[in-house]
């Protein structure tokens, strides 16, 4: 057997293995799509890839094979008698004897590459076929914006592909003509026979014609130029590059005609002259001339000449990032906040987040992990109506951590330990007497102290699952620990692929690379295999066209089920004139809300932005998959959050693009920054608050769940504005920016941080903690708007150097020029403003039963003896906290206050 045949057999064997592997993956995916009820999505995706790839591959094969085969069959009419040419002709004879097989093999290999490349552009093709109008045109060509997002990407790829096809065909054809004596290289001349000249001339004309089409498409690409002061076509592009491109289209057309004349008549001078001119104009005209215009004509008078293009950039950037409808209000930042104002905003005070994600995550792990094989991955902000009151909470699911199993044998990982269990949930600012968080929901099985229950606590689908598990097997499935025993589980959900016959077991064993699946006697035909259990992966398989938010969050429904919500974004990098943002592109919409049931893995996709043309196109491509938001259950709809990822992008863009005057934009006169903390941008944060009483919010104001971020002027630290995104119906998705008066100094986060650092009492306390073998952790500094004023709140945590159980020990409040640090938020507010609202975060006797301290008599109208007794109790608790901190001065002061309250009570 020859070496060539051995190589061919090896290649065929490798292709067979790849084919089997792909077939297995396709069948396993087919079963999974059937499990979740989305097999039409699978067939649409697969058929689109096969159709597009097959079309590109077939066209490439036919064009390449037909032209190269025709060239290979050429018989010379005259032999140019050099020895080299005669030897070459003798070598070509065996090739002509196996011409169809040889050319067909080469064409098939190249067609396969073309097909694979084309299949990768299935999405471009489907969007091209299902293009939707934006209803707005670009200012240069007057094309609807939908042309650039839906049609141009596929047309550009098609043009490049045709250029490559014709170039490969021309090269292959030329080689065959050279071998068959159709082209002969003489000592001083090149001899081309008429048939070869005609054939190659036609190919060259077609090639130049496709290049002319490419120059026409390149004109549209000027809208993504990076040449000037802003992204998009600027003066030099419009007045230099565009005329050159238009001239090149004409020159290419003339060159194609000259090549046709060469092919038909053999007149080569026009083709050579016009072709050379086209090449020169394309080389110098597209690089040197626009750059010359930009440097020597535009730059000296840039602000004036680029003004209309700056306007386009501002307009389309704001459109691309959803910033066109931001409502602007003036925030007066008054210094007249009173205790009465705090009482009116009591719900805002109760929902100030004192627990940061990272310290709270460490504390949850210490207090609620229960067993080493459980873990808390993240803590999420949300809001619930709890016992009739609107409250912001921190919630974290207790997931199963497979890497921490006591014994990582195969049966444990895939049969026994299959799911996490329950959640830990508590208020954002309540603390126990020990400085630890309170819990509304805790323990295993879940224990609730509120009117919210978890009836289905099992978490089979989450953020840290393994590849696959089997349920409903003969092996005992672990549910949760109970003392020294384990409670078994019986899965009753509809998740997973069932009917596990021997052939299916064989397929899954091959797919997952585990022979144990095939040999296991515990798997019955009624068993189920659960795979693709990571929630983001599940959504991504059904909607591969979406970019998914990095922070899925868990919701407890009205009937006690656990459901993940995942935000999905439609994005593009093809919006004309819009400034790109990192690797995202330059267009984004939060168009989809995905809901994934943590128990059975069922997936629902809801359209949250029906006005987005991209999601409208995908609704046409995948009919019935994307449901209207009105079909989302109310108990899920009530927990929709404005996505933090999207808000972060919008706030960074808005820091520059709030400037809409071209001259101010050009000079960067009013550029903003997001305040930094330890060289990192301050993260947006959720809070429940009543929007300030300005503009449209003077009437019917109530507390709502909003996402905030502050801005400071560039290279300065005072406050310039703050941006709010609303999450509650009927105002979901609305953005409001509150502008601070420019004639007034309002401290920014870094300035407040510096004042805290310089405060002697706070510095002394931090130093004292550090000397006692502990670590003081300063939490996030939150800016909380109340009425027309601004409060800053920062929690302080104390953590043992060798431990990981942060305790919330102090709260710092800054207002204007005043600072106050105390054991809880209410005490700090009372120290600044006098008697304040009902404390919601005071030290409690236990984490489970921490009662809220009632409002002082000056604010609530409570009876005087009762109020004095509660004041005495509050001073006693503060004294106990001071005793634990070894703060003897404060300990003595609190005892004196307690005695005074008791003496006053005795008189009553």
Short mmCIF file of C-alpha atoms in Angstrom, two decimals, residues 334-533:
data_model
loop_
_atom_site.label_atom_id
_atom_site.label_comp_id
_atom_site.label_asym_id
_atom_site.label_seq_id
_atom_site.Cartn_x
_atom_site.Cartn_y
_atom_site.Cartn_z
CA UNK A 334 -30.05 71.61 50.57
CA UNK A 335 -28.59 71.59 54.08
CA UNK A 336 -31.95 71.76 55.85
CA UNK A 337 -32.67 68.09 56.57
CA UNK A 338 -34.49 67.58 59.88
CA UNK A 339 -35.58 64.70 62.07
CA UNK A 340 -39.10 65.18 60.75
CA UNK A 341 -37.80 64.63 57.19
CA UNK A 342 -36.22 61.38 58.33
CA UNK A 343 -39.52 60.25 59.80
CA UNK A 344 -41.31 60.95 56.51
CA UNK A 345 -38.63 58.87 54.77
CA UNK A 346 -38.61 56.14 57.39
CA UNK A 347 -38.85 53.38 54.76
CA UNK A 348 -35.79 54.76 52.99
CA UNK A 349 -33.83 54.71 56.26
CA UNK A 350 -34.94 51.14 56.98
CA UNK A 351 -33.64 50.04 53.58
CA UNK A 352 -30.20 51.64 53.58
CA UNK A 353 -27.89 48.74 52.76
CA UNK A 354 -25.39 48.28 55.57
CA UNK A 355 -24.28 44.81 54.55
CA UNK A 356 -21.83 44.74 51.65
CA UNK A 357 -21.82 41.71 49.40
CA UNK A 358 -18.33 40.45 50.23
CA UNK A 359 -18.44 40.67 54.05
CA UNK A 360 -21.97 39.31 54.07
CA UNK A 361 -21.00 36.41 51.79
CA UNK A 362 -18.22 35.46 54.23
CA UNK A 363 -20.63 35.71 57.15
CA UNK A 364 -23.29 33.63 55.39
CA UNK A 365 -20.72 30.94 54.72
CA UNK A 366 -19.76 30.82 58.37
CA UNK A 367 -23.28 30.90 59.78
CA UNK A 368 -25.41 29.14 57.18
CA UNK A 369 -23.20 26.82 55.16
CA UNK A 370 -24.24 24.02 57.58
CA UNK A 371 -22.06 21.40 55.86
CA UNK A 372 -18.74 21.72 54.04
CA UNK A 373 -20.24 20.47 50.78
CA UNK A 374 -22.58 23.48 50.59
CA UNK A 375 -21.50 26.91 49.43
CA UNK A 376 -22.85 30.39 48.86
CA UNK A 377 -21.61 31.76 45.55
CA UNK A 378 -23.07 35.24 45.58
CA UNK A 379 -25.41 37.51 47.52
CA UNK A 380 -28.08 39.36 45.56
CA UNK A 381 -30.14 42.46 46.28
CA UNK A 382 -33.88 42.28 45.84
CA UNK A 383 -37.07 43.52 47.47
CA UNK A 384 -40.14 41.83 48.93
CA UNK A 385 -43.27 42.90 50.73
CA UNK A 386 -42.56 41.41 54.14
CA UNK A 387 -45.28 41.41 56.75
CA UNK A 388 -46.97 44.20 54.81
CA UNK A 389 -43.84 46.38 54.51
CA UNK A 390 -41.70 47.03 51.42
CA UNK A 391 -38.21 45.81 52.35
CA UNK A 392 -34.88 45.44 50.61
CA UNK A 393 -33.21 42.11 51.32
CA UNK A 394 -30.00 40.21 50.66
CA UNK A 395 -30.56 36.68 49.39
CA UNK A 396 -28.16 33.87 48.65
CA UNK A 397 -28.89 30.28 47.52
CA UNK A 398 -27.19 27.39 49.30
CA UNK A 399 -25.73 25.40 46.42
CA UNK A 400 -23.94 22.07 46.39
CA UNK A 401 -20.19 22.41 45.96
CA UNK A 402 -18.97 19.22 44.31
CA UNK A 403 -15.31 20.04 44.86
CA UNK A 404 -15.95 19.98 48.62
CA UNK A 405 -17.71 16.63 48.85
CA UNK A 406 -16.30 14.46 51.65
CA UNK A 407 -15.67 11.65 49.15
CA UNK A 408 -15.51 12.53 45.47
CA UNK A 409 -16.31 9.07 44.12
CA UNK A 410 -18.35 8.80 40.93
CA UNK A 411 -21.56 7.59 42.58
CA UNK A 412 -21.46 10.46 45.10
CA UNK A 413 -21.01 13.09 42.40
CA UNK A 414 -23.64 11.73 40.01
CA UNK A 415 -26.18 9.74 42.05
CA UNK A 416 -26.13 10.70 45.72
CA UNK A 417 -25.34 14.41 45.97
CA UNK A 418 -27.47 15.99 43.29
CA UNK A 419 -28.67 19.38 44.51
CA UNK A 420 -28.31 22.34 46.82
CA UNK A 421 -30.88 23.20 49.42
CA UNK A 422 -32.62 26.39 50.50
CA UNK A 423 -31.55 29.99 50.85
CA UNK A 424 -30.32 32.48 53.40
CA UNK A 425 -32.16 35.79 53.34
CA UNK A 426 -32.13 38.80 55.60
CA UNK A 427 -32.75 42.56 55.68
CA UNK A 428 -30.05 44.84 54.35
CA UNK A 429 -29.49 46.72 57.60
CA UNK A 430 -30.66 44.71 60.59
CA UNK A 431 -27.97 43.40 62.93
CA UNK A 432 -27.92 41.30 66.06
CA UNK A 433 -26.33 42.30 69.36
CA UNK A 434 -23.19 40.48 68.21
CA UNK A 435 -22.95 42.57 65.05
CA UNK A 436 -24.13 39.70 62.82
CA UNK A 437 -26.87 39.79 60.21
CA UNK A 438 -30.43 38.93 61.03
CA UNK A 439 -32.19 36.27 58.98
CA UNK A 440 -35.68 36.18 57.58
CA UNK A 441 -34.98 32.76 56.05
CA UNK A 442 -32.30 30.38 57.33
CA UNK A 443 -31.27 26.84 58.19
CA UNK A 444 -32.05 23.40 56.73
CA UNK A 445 -34.98 22.76 56.28
CA UNK A 446 -35.80 26.44 55.71
CA UNK A 447 -37.04 28.31 58.77
CA UNK A 448 -38.95 31.53 58.12
CA UNK A 449 -39.68 34.34 60.59
CA UNK A 450 -41.81 36.23 58.07
CA UNK A 451 -44.83 35.63 55.85
CA UNK A 452 -42.65 34.25 53.03
CA UNK A 453 -42.09 30.49 52.85
CA UNK A 454 -39.92 28.21 50.72
CA UNK A 455 -41.89 25.11 49.79
CA UNK A 456 -39.53 23.71 47.13
CA UNK A 457 -36.00 24.37 48.48
CA UNK A 458 -34.09 21.89 46.27
CA UNK A 459 -31.68 23.56 43.81
CA UNK A 460 -30.89 21.19 40.94
CA UNK A 461 -30.03 24.03 38.55
CA UNK A 462 -27.73 26.82 39.69
CA UNK A 463 -24.41 28.58 39.26
CA UNK A 464 -21.98 25.82 40.34
CA UNK A 465 -23.40 22.45 39.24
CA UNK A 466 -21.39 19.55 37.84
CA UNK A 467 -21.82 18.14 34.33
CA UNK A 468 -24.66 15.73 34.98
CA UNK A 469 -26.56 13.81 37.66
CA UNK A 470 -29.03 10.92 37.62
CA UNK A 471 -32.26 11.02 39.61
CA UNK A 472 -34.99 8.46 40.10
CA UNK A 473 -32.41 5.65 40.29
CA UNK A 474 -32.12 2.63 42.58
CA UNK A 475 -29.39 4.44 44.51
CA UNK A 476 -30.45 6.59 47.47
CA UNK A 477 -30.41 10.30 46.69
CA UNK A 478 -29.34 12.67 49.45
CA UNK A 479 -31.76 15.52 50.23
CA UNK A 480 -30.44 17.33 53.33
CA UNK A 481 -28.66 16.59 56.62
CA UNK A 482 -30.64 16.18 59.83
CA UNK A 483 -28.42 15.82 62.87
CA UNK A 484 -26.25 12.76 62.43
CA UNK A 485 -28.55 11.31 59.77
CA UNK A 486 -29.31 12.21 56.18
CA UNK A 487 -32.82 12.64 54.81
CA UNK A 488 -33.26 10.91 51.42
CA UNK A 489 -34.85 12.59 48.40
CA UNK A 490 -37.16 11.48 45.63
CA UNK A 491 -37.10 13.73 42.57
CA UNK A 492 -40.60 14.53 41.35
CA UNK A 493 -39.80 17.20 38.79
CA UNK A 494 -40.05 17.06 35.02
CA UNK A 495 -36.42 18.01 34.40
CA UNK A 496 -33.95 15.73 32.68
CA UNK A 497 -34.00 13.23 29.83
CA UNK A 498 -35.85 10.01 30.64
CA UNK A 499 -36.42 6.66 28.88
CA UNK A 500 -32.82 5.63 29.56
CA UNK A 501 -32.76 2.45 27.51
CA UNK A 502 -29.53 0.58 26.81
CA UNK A 503 -28.86 2.44 23.52
CA UNK A 504 -29.33 5.79 25.26
CA UNK A 505 -27.10 4.74 28.13
CA UNK A 506 -24.49 3.78 25.54
CA UNK A 507 -24.80 7.19 23.87
CA UNK A 508 -24.52 9.10 27.15
CA UNK A 509 -21.57 6.95 28.22
CA UNK A 510 -19.77 7.85 25.00
CA UNK A 511 -20.75 11.52 25.19
CA UNK A 512 -19.67 12.03 28.82
CA UNK A 513 -16.70 9.68 28.48
CA UNK A 514 -17.74 7.40 31.34
CA UNK A 515 -18.16 3.65 30.93
CA UNK A 516 -19.74 3.57 34.40
CA UNK A 517 -22.95 4.99 32.95
CA UNK A 518 -23.29 1.93 30.75
CA UNK A 519 -22.33 -0.56 33.47
CA UNK A 520 -24.40 0.93 36.30
CA UNK A 521 -27.30 -1.24 37.49
CA UNK A 522 -28.81 1.67 39.41
CA UNK A 523 -30.05 3.40 36.25
CA UNK A 524 -33.50 2.23 35.18
CA UNK A 525 -35.56 3.19 32.13
CA UNK A 526 -37.57 5.48 34.43
CA UNK A 527 -34.46 7.29 35.68
CA UNK A 528 -33.63 10.77 34.47
CA UNK A 529 -30.32 12.35 33.54
CA UNK A 530 -30.02 16.09 34.24
CA UNK A 531 -27.33 17.91 32.27
CA UNK A 532 -26.57 21.46 31.09
CA UNK A 533 -27.46 22.43 34.67
#
